[in-house]
Every structure is written in C-alpha cells, then in structure tokens.
XYZ file of C-alpha atoms in Angstrom:
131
model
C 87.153 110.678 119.894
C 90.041 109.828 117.758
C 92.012 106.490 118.709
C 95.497 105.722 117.111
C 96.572 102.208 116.269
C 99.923 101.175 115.235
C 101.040 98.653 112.770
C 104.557 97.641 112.243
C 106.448 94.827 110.083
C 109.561 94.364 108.598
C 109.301 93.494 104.476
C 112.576 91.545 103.285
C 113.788 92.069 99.890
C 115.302 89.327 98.151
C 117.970 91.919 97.012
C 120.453 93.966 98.688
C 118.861 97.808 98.720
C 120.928 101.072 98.737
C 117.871 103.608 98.426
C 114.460 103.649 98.065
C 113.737 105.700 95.130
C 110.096 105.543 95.424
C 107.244 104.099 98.061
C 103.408 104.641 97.741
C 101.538 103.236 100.466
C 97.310 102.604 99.411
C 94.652 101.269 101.660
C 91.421 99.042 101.343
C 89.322 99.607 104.581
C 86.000 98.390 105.088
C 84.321 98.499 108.232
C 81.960 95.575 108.863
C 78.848 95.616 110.305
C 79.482 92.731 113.282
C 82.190 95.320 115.031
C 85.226 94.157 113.098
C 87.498 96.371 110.722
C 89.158 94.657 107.852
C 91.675 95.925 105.388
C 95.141 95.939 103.240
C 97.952 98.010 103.102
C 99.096 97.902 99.793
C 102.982 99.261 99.542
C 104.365 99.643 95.856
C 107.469 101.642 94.962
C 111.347 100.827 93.629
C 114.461 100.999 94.948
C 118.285 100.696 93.452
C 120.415 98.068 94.628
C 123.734 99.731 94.070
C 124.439 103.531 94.984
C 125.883 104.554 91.483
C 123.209 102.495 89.499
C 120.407 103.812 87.011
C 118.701 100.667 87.364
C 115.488 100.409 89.409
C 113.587 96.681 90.918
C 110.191 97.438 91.902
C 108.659 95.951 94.657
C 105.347 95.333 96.026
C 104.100 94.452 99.416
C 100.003 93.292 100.398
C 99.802 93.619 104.314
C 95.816 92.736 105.535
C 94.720 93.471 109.068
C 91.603 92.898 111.184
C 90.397 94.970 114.081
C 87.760 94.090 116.349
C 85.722 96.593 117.743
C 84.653 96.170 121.714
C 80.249 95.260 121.048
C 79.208 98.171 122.888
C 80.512 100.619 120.432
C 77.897 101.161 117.419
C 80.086 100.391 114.111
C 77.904 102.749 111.958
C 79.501 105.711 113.191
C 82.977 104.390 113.341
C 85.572 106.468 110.242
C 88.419 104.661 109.779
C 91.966 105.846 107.667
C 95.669 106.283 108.116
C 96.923 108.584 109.925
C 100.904 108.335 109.612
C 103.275 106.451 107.641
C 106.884 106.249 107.879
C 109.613 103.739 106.899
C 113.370 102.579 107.376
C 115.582 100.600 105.440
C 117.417 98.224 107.855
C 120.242 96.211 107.232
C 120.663 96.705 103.650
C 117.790 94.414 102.925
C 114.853 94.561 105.367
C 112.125 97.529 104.606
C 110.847 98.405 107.917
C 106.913 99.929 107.736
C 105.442 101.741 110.858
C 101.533 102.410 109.494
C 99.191 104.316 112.049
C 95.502 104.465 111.571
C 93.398 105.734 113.202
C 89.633 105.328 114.424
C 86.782 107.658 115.426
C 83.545 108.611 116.009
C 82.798 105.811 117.371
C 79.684 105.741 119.248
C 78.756 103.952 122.935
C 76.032 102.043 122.345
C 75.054 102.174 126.222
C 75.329 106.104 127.125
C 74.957 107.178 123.221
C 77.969 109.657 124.079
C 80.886 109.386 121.981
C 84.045 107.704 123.636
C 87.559 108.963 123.745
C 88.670 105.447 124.817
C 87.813 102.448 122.456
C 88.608 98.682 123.399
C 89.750 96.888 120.382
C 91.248 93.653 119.579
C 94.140 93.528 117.463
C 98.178 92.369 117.935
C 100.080 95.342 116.389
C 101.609 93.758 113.954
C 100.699 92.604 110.013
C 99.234 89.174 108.663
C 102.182 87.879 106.028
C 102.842 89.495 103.686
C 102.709 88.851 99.502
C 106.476 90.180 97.781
C-alpha cells in the first residue's frame, strides 16, 4: 500500500563548490481532487567554494512536479510525503538531488480494496529549476 517514486536532477552552481556546509530540503504537496499530485521541492542551504575558506554562498533551488494518478484509484485516500533524500556533489559544480516520495493508501475505486500497485504518470525527473 505504499508506492515509491523517484525524482532526480542535477542543480548547477554558477560557482565552483568544495563542500556543502548546509542543505535543507522542504516540500509543498497538495493532492488534487481530479487524480493529479502537484508540488515543489524547495532545496536551500550553503556551501564554500574553496576548502580553507570561512566564507559561505547560499543557494536555493525550486523543483515542482506533477503526478497523475491512474482514475480508478479514489484520490481522497491517497497520503503523499518524502520518503528519502540524498545528494552528491559532482564535478566540482553540479549538485546532484535524488528525492523519493512516496504514495499510499490509495484506494481502488472498482474493488474498494486498497492496492499495492498504483499506475501513475510521471517522467522521473524535475520541471526546471529557479537558482
């Protein structure tokens, strides 16, 4: 009763990046009432640019995603929230996000049983992104 969806995208920085010093990831879900799932990852944190620096750049990231749910599954008993969230630094400049969320209790409208498997429409990765 619990389905897992993965969301990845890689976030460039327009400055070279020796460590992230801090990351916060929030959410904005909202489950719609015509079977669709809409929502932003909001990723906020700093970073130094240089290993031996004090100096911190912030950055900010606004990722929105829409799911849509198969119409035989009643969206009134669908719980939505994120499940696992993990990160990479690649290349020096590129923050990598890997974002699961997850979905359940989602209800068959047809048998009124509760489905382990859930069709969904969505393509894995983020809408562009605001930096």
């Amino acid at each position: 009763m619990k389905q897992i969806i993965p969301f990845k995208k890689d976030l460039p920085f327009k400055t070279k990046v020796s460590e992230i010093t801090s990351i916060s990831l929030e959410r904005e879900i909202n489950v719609e009432e015509e079977g669709i799932i809409t929502g932003v990852f909001h990723i906020t944190g700093n970073y130094k640019m240089n290993e031996g620096s004090i100096n911190r750049d912030d950055f900010s990231f606004d990722l929105p995603f829409d799911i849509t749910l198969d119409p035989r599954y009643d969206i009134s008993t669908v719980k939505a929230d994120i499940d696992d969230f993990y990160y990479d630094v690649i290349n020096s400049d590129t923050l990598s996000v890997n974002i699961d969320l997850f979905i359940e209790n989602y209800l068959n409208r047809t048998s009124n049983n509760y489905s382990d498997d859930i069709f969904i429409d969505y393509d894995g990765y983020l809408k562009e992104n605001k930096y």
